[in-house]
Amino acid sequence: MSNSRVELPVLEPEVVPCCPPLTSAELSEADAVRMAAMFKALGDPVRLRLFSKVASHQGGEACVCDIQDVGVSQPTVSHHLKKLREAGLLTSERRGTWVYYRVEPSVLAGLAQLLDLNR
């Protein structure tokens, strides 16, 4: 029996932006509802800071213990993270007693493409 290891390639999730740029076509009603929910969730300064902390965290994910210093109580942080998850901006995974958050891969690409005025 051999102790050799086989390294498997890391597969990156496929990033599929939701919508065409605002200057190229009208948004469908469904896309407008979806994007409005995301922008509404990001319209709160605490949520925007939390989203930024997760997005910029080393490794692309952050433990709630590493991002909760945004000037509000822990239950309020949990409420804001829940709103970001419900809007489809973050995903979460419980590991032991901590919850780790990651930006949904297609979210930043979708927001960027929607707002790209150069297309």
JSON list of C-alpha atoms in Angstrom, two decimals:
[
{"chain": "A", "resi": 1, "resn": "MET", "atom": "CA", "xyz": [0.00, 0.00, 0.00]},
{"chain": "A", "resi": 2, "resn": "SER", "atom": "CA", "xyz": [1.41, 3.37, -1.02]},
{"chain": "A", "resi": 3, "resn": "ASN", "atom": "CA", "xyz": [1.33, 6.57, 1.02]},
{"chain": "A", "resi": 4, "resn": "SER", "atom": "CA", "xyz": [1.47, 8.78, -2.05]},
{"chain": "A", "resi": 5, "resn": "ARG", "atom": "CA", "xyz": [-1.05, 11.59, -2.33]},
{"chain": "A", "resi": 6, "resn": "VAL", "atom": "CA", "xyz": [-2.95, 12.51, -5.42]},
{"chain": "A", "resi": 7, "resn": "GLU", "atom": "CA", "xyz": [-3.60, 16.22, -5.77]},
{"chain": "A", "resi": 8, "resn": "LEU", "atom": "CA", "xyz": [-6.97, 17.06, -7.22]},
{"chain": "A", "resi": 9, "resn": "PRO", "atom": "CA", "xyz": [-7.60, 20.33, -9.05]},
{"chain": "A", "resi": 10, "resn": "VAL", "atom": "CA", "xyz": [-9.53, 23.01, -7.20]},
{"chain": "A", "resi": 11, "resn": "LEU", "atom": "CA", "xyz": [-12.69, 23.83, -9.12]},
{"chain": "A", "resi": 12, "resn": "GLU", "atom": "CA", "xyz": [-13.80, 27.43, -8.97]},
{"chain": "A", "resi": 13, "resn": "PRO", "atom": "CA", "xyz": [-17.57, 27.98, -8.98]},
{"chain": "A", "resi": 14, "resn": "GLU", "atom": "CA", "xyz": [-18.92, 29.27, -12.26]},
{"chain": "A", "resi": 15, "resn": "VAL", "atom": "CA", "xyz": [-19.64, 32.97, -12.10]},
{"chain": "A", "resi": 16, "resn": "VAL", "atom": "CA", "xyz": [-22.75, 33.87, -14.04]},
{"chain": "A", "resi": 17, "resn": "PRO", "atom": "CA", "xyz": [-23.77, 37.53, -13.83]},
{"chain": "A", "resi": 18, "resn": "CYS", "atom": "CA", "xyz": [-27.52, 37.99, -13.67]},
{"chain": "A", "resi": 19, "resn": "CYS", "atom": "CA", "xyz": [-28.18, 40.97, -15.83]},
{"chain": "A", "resi": 20, "resn": "PRO", "atom": "CA", "xyz": [-26.92, 42.96, -18.80]},
{"chain": "A", "resi": 21, "resn": "PRO", "atom": "CA", "xyz": [-25.47, 46.42, -18.07]},
{"chain": "A", "resi": 22, "resn": "LEU", "atom": "CA", "xyz": [-28.10, 49.09, -17.42]},
{"chain": "A", "resi": 23, "resn": "THR", "atom": "CA", "xyz": [-27.05, 50.93, -20.55]},
{"chain": "A", "resi": 24, "resn": "SER", "atom": "CA", "xyz": [-27.44, 47.96, -22.89]},
{"chain": "A", "resi": 25, "resn": "ALA", "atom": "CA", "xyz": [-30.96, 46.67, -22.16]},
{"chain": "A", "resi": 26, "resn": "GLU", "atom": "CA", "xyz": [-33.91, 47.08, -19.85]},
{"chain": "A", "resi": 27, "resn": "LEU", "atom": "CA", "xyz": [-34.00, 44.89, -16.77]},
{"chain": "A", "resi": 28, "resn": "SER", "atom": "CA", "xyz": [-36.66, 42.24, -16.65]},
{"chain": "A", "resi": 29, "resn": "GLU", "atom": "CA", "xyz": [-39.12, 42.50, -13.78]},
{"chain": "A", "resi": 30, "resn": "ALA", "atom": "CA", "xyz": [-37.58, 39.43, -12.10]},
{"chain": "A", "resi": 31, "resn": "ASP", "atom": "CA", "xyz": [-34.03, 40.78, -12.42]},
{"chain": "A", "resi": 32, "resn": "ALA", "atom": "CA", "xyz": [-35.12, 44.17, -11.11]},
{"chain": "A", "resi": 33, "resn": "VAL", "atom": "CA", "xyz": [-36.75, 42.60, -8.04]},
{"chain": "A", "resi": 34, "resn": "ARG", "atom": "CA", "xyz": [-33.66, 40.46, -7.37]},
{"chain": "A", "resi": 35, "resn": "MET", "atom": "CA", "xyz": [-31.18, 43.30, -7.80]},
{"chain": "A", "resi": 36, "resn": "ALA", "atom": "CA", "xyz": [-33.31, 45.75, -5.78]},
{"chain": "A", "resi": 37, "resn": "ALA", "atom": "CA", "xyz": [-33.27, 43.32, -2.83]},
{"chain": "A", "resi": 38, "resn": "MET", "atom": "CA", "xyz": [-29.47, 43.20, -3.01]},
{"chain": "A", "resi": 39, "resn": "PHE", "atom": "CA", "xyz": [-29.11, 46.98, -3.25]},
{"chain": "A", "resi": 40, "resn": "LYS", "atom": "CA", "xyz": [-31.62, 47.43, -0.41]},
{"chain": "A", "resi": 41, "resn": "ALA", "atom": "CA", "xyz": [-29.60, 45.06, 1.79]},
{"chain": "A", "resi": 42, "resn": "LEU", "atom": "CA", "xyz": [-26.42, 46.97, 0.95]},
{"chain": "A", "resi": 43, "resn": "GLY", "atom": "CA", "xyz": [-28.15, 50.31, 1.61]},
{"chain": "A", "resi": 44, "resn": "ASP", "atom": "CA", "xyz": [-27.48, 50.04, 5.34]},
{"chain": "A", "resi": 45, "resn": "PRO", "atom": "CA", "xyz": [-24.00, 51.23, 6.41]},
{"chain": "A", "resi": 46, "resn": "VAL", "atom": "CA", "xyz": [-23.52, 48.38, 8.91]},
{"chain": "A", "resi": 47, "resn": "ARG", "atom": "CA", "xyz": [-24.50, 45.78, 6.31]},
{"chain": "A", "resi": 48, "resn": "LEU", "atom": "CA", "xyz": [-22.24, 47.35, 3.73]},
{"chain": "A", "resi": 49, "resn": "ARG", "atom": "CA", "xyz": [-19.33, 47.23, 6.19]},
{"chain": "A", "resi": 50, "resn": "LEU", "atom": "CA", "xyz": [-20.05, 43.59, 7.05]},
{"chain": "A", "resi": 51, "resn": "PHE", "atom": "CA", "xyz": [-20.29, 42.67, 3.37]},
{"chain": "A", "resi": 52, "resn": "SER", "atom": "CA", "xyz": [-16.99, 44.48, 2.72]},
{"chain": "A", "resi": 53, "resn": "LYS", "atom": "CA", "xyz": [-15.31, 42.71, 5.64]},
{"chain": "A", "resi": 54, "resn": "VAL", "atom": "CA", "xyz": [-16.36, 39.31, 4.32]},
{"chain": "A", "resi": 55, "resn": "ALA", "atom": "CA", "xyz": [-15.49, 40.11, 0.69]},
{"chain": "A", "resi": 56, "resn": "SER", "atom": "CA", "xyz": [-12.03, 41.44, 1.55]},
{"chain": "A", "resi": 57, "resn": "HIS", "atom": "CA", "xyz": [-11.18, 38.86, 4.22]},
{"chain": "A", "resi": 58, "resn": "GLN", "atom": "CA", "xyz": [-8.19, 36.63, 3.55]},
{"chain": "A", "resi": 59, "resn": "GLY", "atom": "CA", "xyz": [-9.29, 33.39, 1.91]},
{"chain": "A", "resi": 60, "resn": "GLY", "atom": "CA", "xyz": [-12.61, 34.83, 0.78]},
{"chain": "A", "resi": 61, "resn": "GLU", "atom": "CA", "xyz": [-14.50, 33.84, 3.90]},
{"chain": "A", "resi": 62, "resn": "ALA", "atom": "CA", "xyz": [-14.74, 35.20, 7.41]},
{"chain": "A", "resi": 63, "resn": "CYS", "atom": "CA", "xyz": [-15.77, 33.88, 10.79]},
{"chain": "A", "resi": 64, "resn": "VAL", "atom": "CA", "xyz": [-18.39, 36.00, 12.47]},
{"chain": "A", "resi": 65, "resn": "CYS", "atom": "CA", "xyz": [-15.91, 36.34, 15.34]},
{"chain": "A", "resi": 66, "resn": "ASP", "atom": "CA", "xyz": [-13.54, 38.22, 12.99]},
{"chain": "A", "resi": 67, "resn": "ILE", "atom": "CA", "xyz": [-16.04, 40.70, 11.54]},
{"chain": "A", "resi": 68, "resn": "GLN", "atom": "CA", "xyz": [-18.40, 41.61, 14.38]},
{"chain": "A", "resi": 69, "resn": "ASP", "atom": "CA", "xyz": [-16.55, 44.81, 15.37]},
{"chain": "A", "resi": 70, "resn": "VAL", "atom": "CA", "xyz": [-18.76, 47.24, 13.44]},
{"chain": "A", "resi": 71, "resn": "GLY", "atom": "CA", "xyz": [-20.04, 49.31, 16.36]},
{"chain": "A", "resi": 72, "resn": "VAL", "atom": "CA", "xyz": [-23.26, 47.42, 17.09]},
{"chain": "A", "resi": 73, "resn": "SER", "atom": "CA", "xyz": [-24.16, 44.58, 19.44]},
{"chain": "A", "resi": 74, "resn": "GLN", "atom": "CA", "xyz": [-23.65, 40.93, 18.50]},
{"chain": "A", "resi": 75, "resn": "PRO", "atom": "CA", "xyz": [-27.40, 40.26, 18.08]},
{"chain": "A", "resi": 76, "resn": "THR", "atom": "CA", "xyz": [-27.59, 43.24, 15.70]},
{"chain": "A", "resi": 77, "resn": "VAL", "atom": "CA", "xyz": [-24.63, 41.88, 13.72]},
{"chain": "A", "resi": 78, "resn": "SER", "atom": "CA", "xyz": [-26.46, 38.54, 13.43]},
{"chain": "A", "resi": 79, "resn": "HIS", "atom": "CA", "xyz": [-29.59, 40.34, 12.22]},
{"chain": "A", "resi": 80, "resn": "HIS", "atom": "CA", "xyz": [-27.66, 42.22, 9.54]},
{"chain": "A", "resi": 81, "resn": "LEU", "atom": "CA", "xyz": [-25.83, 39.07, 8.39]},
{"chain": "A", "resi": 82, "resn": "LYS", "atom": "CA", "xyz": [-29.20, 37.31, 8.12]},
{"chain": "A", "resi": 83, "resn": "LYS", "atom": "CA", "xyz": [-30.50, 40.12, 5.90]},
{"chain": "A", "resi": 84, "resn": "LEU", "atom": "CA", "xyz": [-27.41, 39.83, 3.66]},
{"chain": "A", "resi": 85, "resn": "ARG", "atom": "CA", "xyz": [-27.96, 36.05, 3.39]},
{"chain": "A", "resi": 86, "resn": "GLU", "atom": "CA", "xyz": [-31.66, 36.48, 2.60]},
{"chain": "A", "resi": 87, "resn": "ALA", "atom": "CA", "xyz": [-30.78, 38.93, -0.19]},
{"chain": "A", "resi": 88, "resn": "GLY", "atom": "CA", "xyz": [-28.46, 36.32, -1.71]},
{"chain": "A", "resi": 89, "resn": "LEU", "atom": "CA", "xyz": [-25.31, 38.31, -1.04]},
{"chain": "A", "resi": 90, "resn": "LEU", "atom": "CA", "xyz": [-23.70, 35.90, 1.43]},
{"chain": "A", "resi": 91, "resn": "THR", "atom": "CA", "xyz": [-23.66, 32.19, 2.12]},
{"chain": "A", "resi": 92, "resn": "SER", "atom": "CA", "xyz": [-22.87, 30.74, 5.53]},
{"chain": "A", "resi": 93, "resn": "GLU", "atom": "CA", "xyz": [-21.59, 27.52, 7.03]},
{"chain": "A", "resi": 94, "resn": "ARG", "atom": "CA", "xyz": [-21.57, 26.52, 10.68]},
{"chain": "A", "resi": 95, "resn": "ARG", "atom": "CA", "xyz": [-18.32, 25.01, 11.92]},
{"chain": "A", "resi": 96, "resn": "GLY", "atom": "CA", "xyz": [-18.54, 24.04, 15.55]},
{"chain": "A", "resi": 97, "resn": "THR", "atom": "CA", "xyz": [-19.78, 27.05, 17.47]},
{"chain": "A", "resi": 98, "resn": "TRP", "atom": "CA", "xyz": [-18.82, 29.61, 14.81]},
{"chain": "A", "resi": 99, "resn": "VAL", "atom": "CA", "xyz": [-20.47, 30.58, 11.55]},
{"chain": "A", "resi": 100, "resn": "TYR", "atom": "CA", "xyz": [-18.33, 31.39, 8.52]},
{"chain": "A", "resi": 101, "resn": "TYR", "atom": "CA", "xyz": [-19.56, 33.71, 5.78]},
{"chain": "A", "resi": 102, "resn": "ARG", "atom": "CA", "xyz": [-18.58, 33.88, 2.12]},
{"chain": "A", "resi": 103, "resn": "VAL", "atom": "CA", "xyz": [-19.66, 36.26, -0.63]},
{"chain": "A", "resi": 104, "resn": "GLU", "atom": "CA", "xyz": [-21.81, 34.41, -3.16]},
{"chain": "A", "resi": 105, "resn": "PRO", "atom": "CA", "xyz": [-19.45, 34.03, -6.17]},
{"chain": "A", "resi": 106, "resn": "SER", "atom": "CA", "xyz": [-21.73, 35.49, -8.83]},
{"chain": "A", "resi": 107, "resn": "VAL", "atom": "CA", "xyz": [-22.87, 38.44, -6.73]},
{"chain": "A", "resi": 108, "resn": "LEU", "atom": "CA", "xyz": [-19.93, 40.79, -7.20]},
{"chain": "A", "resi": 109, "resn": "ALA", "atom": "CA", "xyz": [-19.72, 39.95, -10.89]},
{"chain": "A", "resi": 110, "resn": "GLY", "atom": "CA", "xyz": [-23.46, 40.54, -11.30]},
{"chain": "A", "resi": 111, "resn": "LEU", "atom": "CA", "xyz": [-23.42, 43.86, -9.47]},
{"chain": "A", "resi": 112, "resn": "ALA", "atom": "CA", "xyz": [-20.34, 45.00, -11.38]},
{"chain": "A", "resi": 113, "resn": "GLN", "atom": "CA", "xyz": [-21.76, 43.99, -14.75]},
{"chain": "A", "resi": 114, "resn": "LEU", "atom": "CA", "xyz": [-25.08, 45.69, -14.05]},
{"chain": "A", "resi": 115, "resn": "LEU", "atom": "CA", "xyz": [-23.32, 48.94, -13.22]},
{"chain": "A", "resi": 116, "resn": "ASP", "atom": "CA", "xyz": [-20.71, 48.75, -16.00]},
{"chain": "A", "resi": 117, "resn": "LEU", "atom": "CA", "xyz": [-21.44, 51.76, -18.21]},
{"chain": "A", "resi": 118, "resn": "ASN", "atom": "CA", "xyz": [-18.63, 50.93, -20.66]},
{"chain": "A", "resi": 119, "resn": "ARG", "atom": "CA", "xyz": [-20.42, 48.01, -22.33]}
]
